[in-house]
PDB file of C-alpha atoms and ligand atoms in Angstrom:
ATOM      1  CA  MET A   1      -7.765 -49.398 -29.505  1.00 71.00           C
ATOM      2  CA  LEU A   2      -8.730 -46.477 -27.290  1.00 85.00           C
ATOM      3  CA  LEU A   3      -6.590 -45.547 -24.303  1.00 95.00           C
ATOM      4  CA  SER A   4      -7.823 -44.607 -20.846  1.00 97.00           C
ATOM      5  CA  ALA A   5      -6.507 -42.506 -17.954  1.00 97.00           C
ATOM      6  CA  GLU A   6      -6.378 -45.655 -15.793  1.00 97.00           C
ATOM      7  CA  GLU A   7      -4.214 -47.509 -18.299  1.00 97.00           C
ATOM      8  CA  ILE A   8      -1.746 -44.625 -18.552  1.00 98.00           C
ATOM      9  CA  GLU A   9      -1.643 -44.174 -14.754  1.00 97.00           C
ATOM     10  CA  GLU A  10      -1.024 -47.918 -14.431  1.00 97.00           C
ATOM     11  CA  GLN A  11       1.918 -47.698 -16.851  1.00 98.00           C
ATOM     12  CA  LEU A  12       3.323 -44.732 -14.926  1.00 98.00           C
ATOM     13  CA  LYS A  13       2.925 -46.614 -11.640  1.00 97.00           C
ATOM     14  CA  LYS A  14       4.974 -49.504 -13.062  1.00 97.00           C
ATOM     15  CA  LEU A  15       7.747 -46.945 -13.552  1.00 97.00           C
ATOM     16  CA  ASN A  16       7.300 -45.642  -9.992  1.00 97.00           C
ATOM     17  CA  MET A  17       5.751 -42.424 -11.127  1.00 96.00           C
ATOM     18  CA  ILE A  18       2.567 -40.881  -9.839  1.00 95.00           C
ATOM     19  CA  ILE A  19       1.055 -38.050 -11.829  1.00 95.00           C
ATOM     20  CA  PRO A  20      -2.670 -37.434 -12.343  1.00 96.00           C
ATOM     21  CA  VAL A  21      -3.841 -38.114 -15.892  1.00 98.00           C
ATOM     22  CA  ARG A  22      -6.690 -36.663 -17.941  1.00 98.00           C
ATOM     23  CA  TYR A  23      -7.495 -38.609 -21.090  1.00 98.00           C
ATOM     24  CA  TYR A  24      -9.718 -37.510 -23.987  1.00 98.00           C
ATOM     25  CA  ASP A  25     -10.582 -39.685 -26.990  1.00 97.00           C
ATOM     26  CA  ALA A  26     -10.551 -36.490 -29.043  1.00 98.00           C
ATOM     27  CA  ILE A  27      -9.648 -32.934 -28.140  1.00 98.00           C
ATOM     28  CA  GLY A  28      -8.462 -29.790 -29.949  1.00 98.00           C
ATOM     29  CA  SER A  29      -4.956 -29.664 -28.524  1.00 98.00           C
ATOM     30  CA  THR A  30      -3.506 -31.334 -25.432  1.00 98.00           C
ATOM     31  CA  ASN A  31      -1.298 -28.262 -24.822  1.00 98.00           C
ATOM     32  CA  SER A  32      -4.370 -26.036 -24.594  1.00 97.00           C
ATOM     33  CA  ALA A  33      -6.181 -28.643 -22.448  1.00 98.00           C
ATOM     34  CA  ALA A  34      -3.186 -28.983 -20.097  1.00 98.00           C
ATOM     35  CA  LYS A  35      -3.256 -25.220 -19.496  1.00 97.00           C
ATOM     36  CA  LEU A  36      -7.003 -25.268 -18.789  1.00 97.00           C
ATOM     37  CA  VAL A  37      -6.687 -28.224 -16.409  1.00 97.00           C
ATOM     38  CA  HIS A  38      -3.745 -26.590 -14.636  1.00 96.00           C
ATOM     39  CA  ASP A  39      -5.571 -23.285 -14.276  1.00 93.00           C
ATOM     40  CA  GLU A  40      -8.703 -25.046 -12.970  1.00 95.00           C
ATOM     41  CA  THR A  41      -6.954 -27.308 -10.456  1.00 96.00           C
ATOM     42  CA  ASP A  42      -3.606 -25.609  -9.777  1.00 93.00           C
ATOM     43  CA  LYS A  43      -2.053 -29.080 -10.171  1.00 94.00           C
ATOM     44  CA  HIS A  44       0.348 -30.548 -12.697  1.00 94.00           C
ATOM     45  CA  TYR A  45      -1.475 -33.076 -14.892  1.00 97.00           C
ATOM     46  CA  LEU A  46      -0.502 -35.268 -17.780  1.00 98.00           C
ATOM     47  CA  VAL A  47      -3.083 -34.711 -20.512  1.00 98.00           C
ATOM     48  CA  VAL A  48      -3.320 -37.358 -23.234  1.00 98.00           C
ATOM     49  CA  ALA A  49      -5.542 -37.546 -26.308  1.00 98.00           C
ATOM     50  CA  GLY A  50      -6.459 -40.392 -28.640  1.00 98.00           C
ATOM     51  CA  ARG A  51      -6.475 -37.837 -31.422  1.00 98.00           C
ATOM     52  CA  GLN A  52      -6.336 -34.048 -31.746  1.00 98.00           C
ATOM     53  CA  THR A  53      -8.621 -32.042 -33.954  1.00 98.00           C
ATOM     54  CA  GLN A  54      -6.447 -28.913 -33.788  1.00 98.00           C
ATOM     55  CA  GLY A  55      -2.990 -30.247 -32.978  1.00 97.00           C
ATOM     56  CA  ARG A  56      -0.579 -27.325 -32.860  1.00 97.00           C
ATOM     57  CA  GLY A  57       3.008 -27.220 -34.077  1.00 94.00           C
ATOM     58  CA  ARG A  58       5.688 -24.567 -33.864  1.00 87.00           C
ATOM     59  CA  ASN A  59       5.385 -21.237 -35.632  1.00 81.00           C
ATOM     60  CA  GLY A  60       1.612 -21.512 -36.020  1.00 86.00           C
ATOM     61  CA  ARG A  61       1.728 -24.748 -38.000  1.00 90.00           C
ATOM     62  CA  SER A  62      -0.743 -27.571 -37.439  1.00 95.00           C
ATOM     63  CA  PHE A  63       0.213 -31.070 -36.331  1.00 96.00           C
ATOM     64  CA  GLN A  64      -1.591 -34.035 -37.853  1.00 97.00           C
ATOM     65  CA  SER A  65      -2.860 -36.189 -34.979  1.00 97.00           C
ATOM     66  CA  GLU A  66      -4.860 -39.232 -36.058  1.00 97.00           C
ATOM     67  CA  PHE A  67      -5.826 -42.158 -33.800  1.00 97.00           C
ATOM     68  CA  GLY A  68      -2.951 -44.470 -32.932  1.00 98.00           C
ATOM     69  CA  GLY A  69      -0.327 -41.830 -32.130  1.00 98.00           C
ATOM     70  CA  GLY A  70       0.868 -40.521 -28.775  1.00 98.00           C
ATOM     71  CA  TYR A  71      -0.356 -36.936 -28.189  1.00 98.00           C
ATOM     72  CA  PHE A  72       0.306 -35.639 -24.713  1.00 98.00           C
ATOM     73  CA  SER A  73       1.213 -32.580 -22.668  1.00 98.00           C
ATOM     74  CA  PHE A  74       2.297 -31.961 -19.121  1.00 98.00           C
ATOM     75  CA  THR A  75       2.988 -28.910 -17.019  1.00 96.00           C
ATOM     76  CA  PHE A  76       5.680 -28.188 -14.478  1.00 92.00           C
ATOM     77  CA  SER A  77       6.859 -25.273 -12.385  1.00 91.00           C
ATOM     78  CA  LEU A  78       9.566 -22.960 -13.617  1.00 90.00           C
ATOM     79  CA  GLY A  79      12.825 -22.654 -11.712  1.00 83.00           C
ATOM     80  CA  ALA A  80      14.762 -19.492 -10.911  1.00 81.00           C
ATOM     81  CA  GLU A  81      16.802 -19.430 -14.149  1.00 84.00           C
ATOM     82  CA  ASP A  82      16.164 -17.174 -17.110  1.00 86.00           C
ATOM     83  CA  VAL A  83      12.945 -18.251 -18.902  1.00 89.00           C
ATOM     84  CA  THR A  84      14.446 -18.603 -22.373  1.00 83.00           C
ATOM     85  CA  THR A  85      17.133 -20.896 -21.007  1.00 84.00           C
ATOM     86  CA  GLN A  86      14.479 -23.028 -19.312  1.00 88.00           C
ATOM     87  CA  LEU A  87      12.312 -23.070 -22.430  1.00 88.00           C
ATOM     88  CA  CYS A  88      15.172 -24.224 -24.659  1.00 87.00           C
ATOM     89  CA  GLY A  89      16.487 -26.592 -21.989  1.00 90.00           C
ATOM     90  CA  SER A  90      13.137 -28.301 -21.543  1.00 93.00           C
ATOM     91  CA  VAL A  91      12.720 -28.800 -25.306  1.00 93.00           C
ATOM     92  CA  MET A  92      16.166 -30.371 -25.401  1.00 95.00           C
ATOM     93  CA  LEU A  93      15.324 -32.643 -22.476  1.00 96.00           C
ATOM     94  CA  ALA A  94      12.058 -33.690 -24.104  1.00 97.00           C
ATOM     95  CA  VAL A  95      13.804 -34.490 -27.378  1.00 97.00           C
ATOM     96  CA  LEU A  96      16.464 -36.504 -25.533  1.00 97.00           C
ATOM     97  CA  ALA A  97      13.814 -38.338 -23.507  1.00 98.00           C
ATOM     98  CA  VAL A  98      11.995 -39.372 -26.702  1.00 98.00           C
ATOM     99  CA  ARG A  99      15.232 -40.444 -28.342  1.00 97.00           C
ATOM    100  CA  SER A 100      16.297 -42.485 -25.337  1.00 97.00           C
ATOM    101  CA  VAL A 101      12.931 -44.284 -25.050  1.00 98.00           C
ATOM    102  CA  MET A 102      12.931 -44.951 -28.792  1.00 98.00           C
ATOM    103  CA  GLU A 103      16.304 -46.651 -28.387  1.00 97.00           C
ATOM    104  CA  GLU A 104      14.655 -49.071 -25.933  1.00 97.00           C
ATOM    105  CA  TYR A 105      12.235 -50.047 -28.701  1.00 97.00           C
ATOM    106  CA  GLY A 106      15.046 -50.458 -31.215  1.00 97.00           C
ATOM    107  CA  VAL A 107      14.293 -47.229 -33.105  1.00 97.00           C
ATOM    108  CA  ASP A 108      17.389 -45.185 -33.888  1.00 96.00           C
ATOM    109  CA  CYS A 109      16.688 -41.437 -34.037  1.00 95.00           C
ATOM    110  CA  SER A 110      18.537 -38.196 -34.603  1.00 93.00           C
ATOM    111  CA  ILE A 111      17.577 -34.667 -33.675  1.00 94.00           C
ATOM    112  CA  LYS A 112      16.832 -31.763 -35.940  1.00 91.00           C
ATOM    113  CA  TRP A 113      17.371 -28.556 -33.977  1.00 91.00           C
ATOM    114  CA  PRO A 114      15.508 -27.514 -31.977  1.00 90.00           C
ATOM    115  CA  ASN A 115      12.639 -29.898 -31.458  1.00 91.00           C
ATOM    116  CA  ASP A 116      12.204 -32.603 -34.080  1.00 93.00           C
ATOM    117  CA  VAL A 117      13.051 -36.252 -33.628  1.00 96.00           C
ATOM    118  CA  LEU A 118      13.848 -37.854 -36.976  1.00 95.00           C
ATOM    119  CA  CYS A 119      14.301 -41.397 -38.257  1.00 95.00           C
ATOM    120  CA  GLY A 120      16.056 -41.796 -41.578  1.00 92.00           C
ATOM    121  CA  GLY A 121      15.472 -38.086 -42.269  1.00 89.00           C
ATOM    122  CA  ARG A 122      11.720 -38.286 -41.676  1.00 94.00           C
ATOM    123  CA  LYS A 123       9.906 -36.794 -38.695  1.00 96.00           C
ATOM    124  CA  LEU A 124       8.869 -39.209 -35.963  1.00 98.00           C
ATOM    125  CA  CYS A 125       8.013 -36.733 -33.250  1.00 98.00           C
ATOM    126  CA  GLY A 126       7.503 -33.013 -32.682  1.00 96.00           C
ATOM    127  CA  ILE A 127       7.595 -31.036 -29.460  1.00 96.00           C
ATOM    128  CA  LEU A 128       5.895 -27.779 -28.568  1.00 95.00           C
ATOM    129  CA  SER A 129       6.880 -26.020 -25.366  1.00 93.00           C
ATOM    130  CA  GLU A 130       5.108 -22.961 -24.039  1.00 94.00           C
ATOM    131  CA  VAL A 131       5.566 -20.693 -21.040  1.00 93.00           C
ATOM    132  CA  VAL A 132       2.341 -19.611 -19.346  1.00 94.00           C
ATOM    133  CA  TYR A 133       2.356 -16.158 -17.774  1.00 92.00           C
ATOM    134  CA  ASP A 134       0.393 -14.977 -14.757  1.00 89.00           C
ATOM    135  CA  ARG A 135      -0.087 -11.279 -15.475  1.00 88.00           C
ATOM    136  CA  ASP A 136       3.450 -10.347 -16.562  1.00 85.00           C
ATOM    137  CA  PHE A 137       5.268 -13.099 -14.710  1.00 88.00           C
ATOM    138  CA  PRO A 138       6.278 -16.492 -16.077  1.00 90.00           C
ATOM    139  CA  ASP A 139       4.223 -18.986 -14.088  1.00 92.00           C
ATOM    140  CA  TYR A 140       4.728 -22.510 -15.454  1.00 94.00           C
ATOM    141  CA  MET A 141       5.718 -24.446 -18.542  1.00 95.00           C
ATOM    142  CA  VAL A 142       3.772 -26.769 -20.834  1.00 97.00           C
ATOM    143  CA  ILE A 143       5.561 -29.439 -22.830  1.00 97.00           C
ATOM    144  CA  GLY A 144       3.549 -31.054 -25.621  1.00 98.00           C
ATOM    145  CA  ILE A 145       4.801 -34.120 -27.432  1.00 98.00           C
ATOM    146  CA  GLY A 146       3.331 -35.696 -30.544  1.00 98.00           C
ATOM    147  CA  ILE A 147       4.839 -39.004 -31.565  1.00 98.00           C
ATOM    148  CA  ASN A 148       3.796 -41.110 -34.530  1.00 98.00           C
ATOM    149  CA  VAL A 149       3.313 -44.615 -33.183  1.00 98.00           C
ATOM    150  CA  ASN A 150       0.609 -46.726 -34.905  1.00 98.00           C
ATOM    151  CA  ASN A 151      -1.223 -43.835 -36.588  1.00 98.00           C
ATOM    152  CA  PRO A 152      -1.622 -43.395 -40.360  1.00 97.00           C
ATOM    153  CA  LEU A 153       0.367 -40.531 -41.910  1.00 97.00           C
ATOM    154  CA  THR A 154      -2.172 -39.279 -44.383  1.00 95.00           C
ATOM    155  CA  GLY A 155      -0.508 -37.218 -47.108  1.00 96.00           C
ATOM    156  CA  ILE A 156       2.718 -36.764 -45.123  1.00 96.00           C
ATOM    157  CA  GLU A 157       4.335 -40.146 -45.853  1.00 94.00           C
ATOM    158  CA  ASP A 158       7.281 -38.420 -47.608  1.00 95.00           C
ATOM    159  CA  ILE A 159       8.271 -36.309 -44.647  1.00 95.00           C
ATOM    160  CA  ALA A 160       7.045 -38.274 -41.625  1.00 97.00           C
ATOM    161  CA  THR A 161       7.496 -41.736 -40.209  1.00 98.00           C
ATOM    162  CA  SER A 162       6.111 -43.776 -37.307  1.00 98.00           C
ATOM    163  CA  THR A 163       7.362 -46.488 -34.982  1.00 98.00           C
ATOM    164  CA  LEU A 164       5.054 -48.858 -36.892  1.00 98.00           C
ATOM    165  CA  ILE A 165       6.920 -48.098 -40.115  1.00 97.00           C
ATOM    166  CA  GLU A 166      10.334 -48.224 -38.439  1.00 97.00           C
ATOM    167  CA  THR A 167       9.830 -51.464 -36.491  1.00 97.00           C
ATOM    168  CA  GLY A 168       7.090 -53.214 -38.443  1.00 97.00           C
ATOM    169  CA  ARG A 169       5.127 -53.766 -35.219  1.00 97.00           C
ATOM    170  CA  LYS A 170       2.505 -51.955 -33.199  1.00 97.00           C
ATOM    171  CA  LEU A 171       3.810 -50.498 -29.948  1.00 98.00           C
ATOM    172  CA  PRO A 172       1.629 -49.980 -26.851  1.00 98.00           C
ATOM    173  CA  VAL A 173       0.901 -46.233 -26.886  1.00 98.00           C
ATOM    174  CA  ALA A 174       0.190 -45.931 -23.125  1.00 98.00           C
ATOM    175  CA  GLU A 175       3.549 -47.524 -22.351  1.00 98.00           C
ATOM    176  CA  VAL A 176       5.400 -45.304 -24.853  1.00 98.00           C
ATOM    177  CA  VAL A 177       3.820 -42.163 -23.354  1.00 98.00           C
ATOM    178  CA  ALA A 178       4.535 -43.237 -19.753  1.00 98.00           C
ATOM    179  CA  ARG A 179       8.159 -44.075 -20.522  1.00 98.00           C
ATOM    180  CA  ILE A 180       8.785 -40.718 -22.207  1.00 98.00           C
ATOM    181  CA  VAL A 181       7.211 -38.745 -19.347  1.00 98.00           C
ATOM    182  CA  ARG A 182       9.183 -40.770 -16.799  1.00 98.00           C
ATOM    183  CA  ARG A 183      12.455 -40.288 -18.677  1.00 98.00           C
ATOM    184  CA  PHE A 184      11.848 -36.531 -19.002  1.00 97.00           C
ATOM    185  CA  PHE A 185      11.364 -36.050 -15.255  1.00 96.00           C
ATOM    186  CA  GLU A 186      14.248 -38.385 -14.486  1.00 96.00           C
ATOM    187  CA  MET A 187      16.583 -36.239 -16.609  1.00 96.00           C
ATOM    188  CA  LEU A 188      15.095 -33.000 -15.237  1.00 93.00           C
ATOM    189  CA  SER A 189      15.809 -34.000 -11.656  1.00 92.00           C
ATOM    190  CA  ASP A 190      19.290 -35.387 -12.354  1.00 94.00           C
ATOM    191  CA  LYS A 191      21.613 -32.533 -11.481  1.00 91.00           C
ATOM    192  CA  ASP A 192      24.555 -34.330 -13.152  1.00 95.00           C
ATOM    193  CA  PHE A 193      22.778 -34.752 -16.475  1.00 94.00           C
ATOM    194  CA  GLU A 194      24.600 -32.649 -19.073  1.00 94.00           C
ATOM    195  CA  VAL A 195      21.707 -31.649 -21.356  1.00 93.00           C
ATOM    196  CA  MET A 196      23.763 -29.608 -23.767  1.00 93.00           C
ATOM    197  CA  THR A 197      26.509 -32.212 -24.101  1.00 94.00           C
ATOM    198  CA  GLU A 198      24.012 -35.014 -24.697  1.00 95.00           C
ATOM    199  CA  TYR A 199      21.991 -32.897 -27.128  1.00 95.00           C
ATOM    200  CA  ARG A 200      25.080 -31.921 -29.141  1.00 94.00           C
ATOM    201  CA  LYS A 201      26.005 -35.606 -29.529  1.00 93.00           C
ATOM    202  CA  CYS A 202      22.825 -36.433 -31.420  1.00 92.00           C
ATOM    203  CA  CYS A 203      21.911 -33.134 -33.078  1.00 93.00           C
ATOM    204  CA  ALA A 204      22.063 -33.823 -36.814  1.00 90.00           C
ATOM    205  CA  THR A 205      21.780 -30.101 -37.643  1.00 91.00           C
ATOM    206  CA  LEU A 206      25.254 -29.246 -36.339  1.00 93.00           C
ATOM    207  CA  GLY A 207      27.854 -29.020 -39.076  1.00 91.00           C
ATOM    208  CA  LYS A 208      25.199 -28.820 -41.790  1.00 90.00           C
ATOM    209  CA  ASN A 209      24.434 -26.123 -44.314  1.00 90.00           C
ATOM    210  CA  VAL A 210      21.168 -24.540 -43.267  1.00 90.00           C
ATOM    211  CA  ARG A 211      18.662 -22.036 -44.503  1.00 89.00           C
ATOM    212  CA  VAL A 212      17.205 -19.903 -41.730  1.00 88.00           C
ATOM    213  CA  THR A 213      13.837 -18.328 -42.363  1.00 84.00           C
ATOM    214  CA  SER A 214      11.954 -15.936 -40.150  1.00 77.00           C
ATOM    215  CA  PRO A 215       9.029 -13.652 -41.013  1.00 74.00           C
ATOM    216  CA  ASP A 216      11.532 -10.844 -41.749  1.00 79.00           C
ATOM    217  CA  GLU A 217      14.437 -12.467 -43.545  1.00 83.00           C
ATOM    218  CA  GLU A 218      16.133 -15.515 -44.911  1.00 85.00           C
ATOM    219  CA  PHE A 219      19.802 -16.411 -44.865  1.00 88.00           C
ATOM    220  CA  TYR A 220      22.113 -19.346 -45.494  1.00 90.00           C
ATOM    221  CA  GLY A 221      25.056 -20.571 -43.466  1.00 91.00           C
ATOM    222  CA  VAL A 222      26.647 -23.421 -41.579  1.00 92.00           C
ATOM    223  CA  ALA A 223      25.180 -24.503 -38.219  1.00 93.00           C
ATOM    224  CA  GLU A 224      28.371 -24.281 -36.169  1.00 95.00           C
ATOM    225  CA  ASP A 225      27.346 -24.834 -32.568  1.00 94.00           C
ATOM    226  CA  LEU A 226      24.833 -24.175 -29.805  1.00 93.00           C
ATOM    227  CA  ASP A 227      25.360 -21.289 -27.417  1.00 92.00           C
ATOM    228  CA  GLU A 228      24.975 -21.568 -23.634  1.00 89.00           C
ATOM    229  CA  LYS A 229      21.184 -21.182 -23.886  1.00 87.00           C
ATOM    230  CA  GLY A 230      20.803 -23.794 -26.612  1.00 89.00           C
ATOM    231  CA  MET A 231      20.386 -21.258 -29.441  1.00 90.00           C
ATOM    232  CA  LEU A 232      21.829 -22.239 -32.799  1.00 92.00           C
ATOM    233  CA  VAL A 233      25.000 -20.437 -33.842  1.00 94.00           C
ATOM    234  CA  VAL A 234      25.117 -20.057 -37.624  1.00 94.00           C
ATOM    235  CA  ARG A 235      28.103 -18.791 -39.626  1.00 95.00           C
ATOM    236  CA  THR A 236      26.580 -17.023 -42.609  1.00 92.00           C
ATOM    237  CA  GLN A 237      27.958 -17.130 -46.137  1.00 88.00           C
ATOM    238  CA  SER A 238      29.485 -13.682 -45.548  1.00 92.00           C
ATOM    239  CA  GLY A 239      31.270 -14.909 -42.400  1.00 95.00           C
ATOM    240  CA  GLN A 240      28.931 -13.284 -39.883  1.00 96.00           C
ATOM    241  CA  ARG A 241      28.116 -15.138 -36.647  1.00 96.00           C
ATOM    242  CA  ARG A 242      24.345 -15.203 -36.182  1.00 94.00           C
ATOM    243  CA  VAL A 243      22.572 -16.611 -33.138  1.00 92.00           C
ATOM    244  CA  VAL A 244      19.231 -18.119 -34.019  1.00 89.00           C
ATOM    245  CA  SER A 245      16.520 -18.395 -31.358  1.00 81.00           C
ATOM    246  CA  CYS A 246      14.320 -21.488 -31.327  1.00 65.00           C
ATOM    247  CA  GLY A 247      11.195 -19.341 -31.114  1.00 53.00           C
ATOM    248  CA  ASP A 248      11.060 -17.546 -34.374  1.00 46.00           C
ATOM    249  CA  VAL A 249      12.793 -19.339 -37.209  1.00 56.00           C
ATOM    250  CA  SER A 250      12.602 -22.499 -39.180  1.00 58.00           C
ATOM    251  CA  ILE A 251      15.686 -24.292 -40.305  1.00 63.00           C
ATOM    252  CA  ARG A 252      15.981 -26.279 -43.511  1.00 65.00           C
ATOM    253  CA  ASP A 253      19.009 -28.371 -44.263  1.00 60.00           C
ATOM    254  CA  VAL A 254      20.071 -27.436 -47.750  1.00 55.00           C
ATOM    255  CA  LEU A 255      22.883 -29.947 -48.104  1.00 46.00           C
ATOM    256  CA  SER A 256      23.643 -32.947 -45.983  1.00 39.00           C
TER     257      SER A 256
HETATM  258  C1  LIG B 301       6.117 -29.265 -34.203  1.00 88.08           C
HETATM  259  O1  LIG B 301       6.512 -30.243 -34.815  1.00 88.08           O
HETATM  260  O2  LIG B 301       6.135 -28.119 -34.700  1.00 88.08           O
HETATM  261  C2  LIG B 301       5.619 -29.451 -32.818  1.00 88.08           C
HETATM  262  C3  LIG B 301       4.480 -30.427 -32.774  1.00 88.08           C
HETATM  263  C4  LIG B 301       3.952 -30.645 -31.382  1.00 88.08           C
HETATM  264  C5  LIG B 301       2.734 -31.509 -31.382  1.00 88.08           C
HETATM  265  C6  LIG B 301       2.275 -31.871 -30.003  1.00 88.08           C
HETATM  266  S1  LIG B 301       1.016 -33.104 -30.018  1.00 88.08           S
HETATM  267  C7  LIG B 301       0.697 -32.826 -28.349  1.00 88.08           C
HETATM  268  C8  LIG B 301       0.772 -31.339 -28.121  1.00 88.08           C
HETATM  269  N1  LIG B 301      -0.492 -30.718 -28.439  1.00 88.08           N
HETATM  270  C9  LIG B 301      -0.400 -29.875 -29.467  1.00 88.08           C
HETATM  271  O3  LIG B 301      -1.340 -29.218 -29.934  1.00 88.08           O
HETATM  272  N2  LIG B 301       0.850 -29.865 -29.936  1.00 88.08           N
HETATM  273  C10 LIG B 301       1.723 -30.730 -29.165  1.00 88.08           C
END
């Protein structure tokens, strides 16, 4: 069934949250649309799509977005901290928000650094965060979340899962989206919330053997820890300590 802006706003209102919503049955990418809407209105919107025709993932990958899933993006102002720290921190918050809401629906998830939410080793949700610059200055942030809810997983059944598969029942997409957005902003405004501590607790990548690939090189090592910005600290096979930024590498677990 198709969603509507009114239905999503209604769900947000139930959670005491007011944020304007734009809904599209189909759009290229909600991240791109959220930027356009923000630049047109100078307001922070929640942009939701029934499906995306050009869903974007990290590192230039595409993100399959068929009807039945939750595809949404929202913008918010940057604080005074260093931009990379805010970028990594907001991805971590988004991942934790998804995980926490999934728990409410009885879906147990782990995190693959930096931005994947997994169930039983298969991907349930991906997150794409982007900083938008005004001339040379960081202006605001876009967080885009794609979660497999009731949608088919055409050709990606081996590597992806959905809440439908995990629970055997259809979940209300508008409610799922509203709860995740609400939880994100709740965590963001809670000054006592220890993002890094909470993230470490459920990050399945830590302690694992990983392969790090970037356009320039590839190396193997053990994912030892996260640094103060949320970058992954990898001890390579030759004993070197390498700090891996979330922007430019992909991590593959090579042994569990
Ligand atoms: C990834 O897994 O690499 C990140 C996937 C992020 C997908 C979401 S769906 C909503 C938003 N719009 C996009 O085009 N991408 C994000």
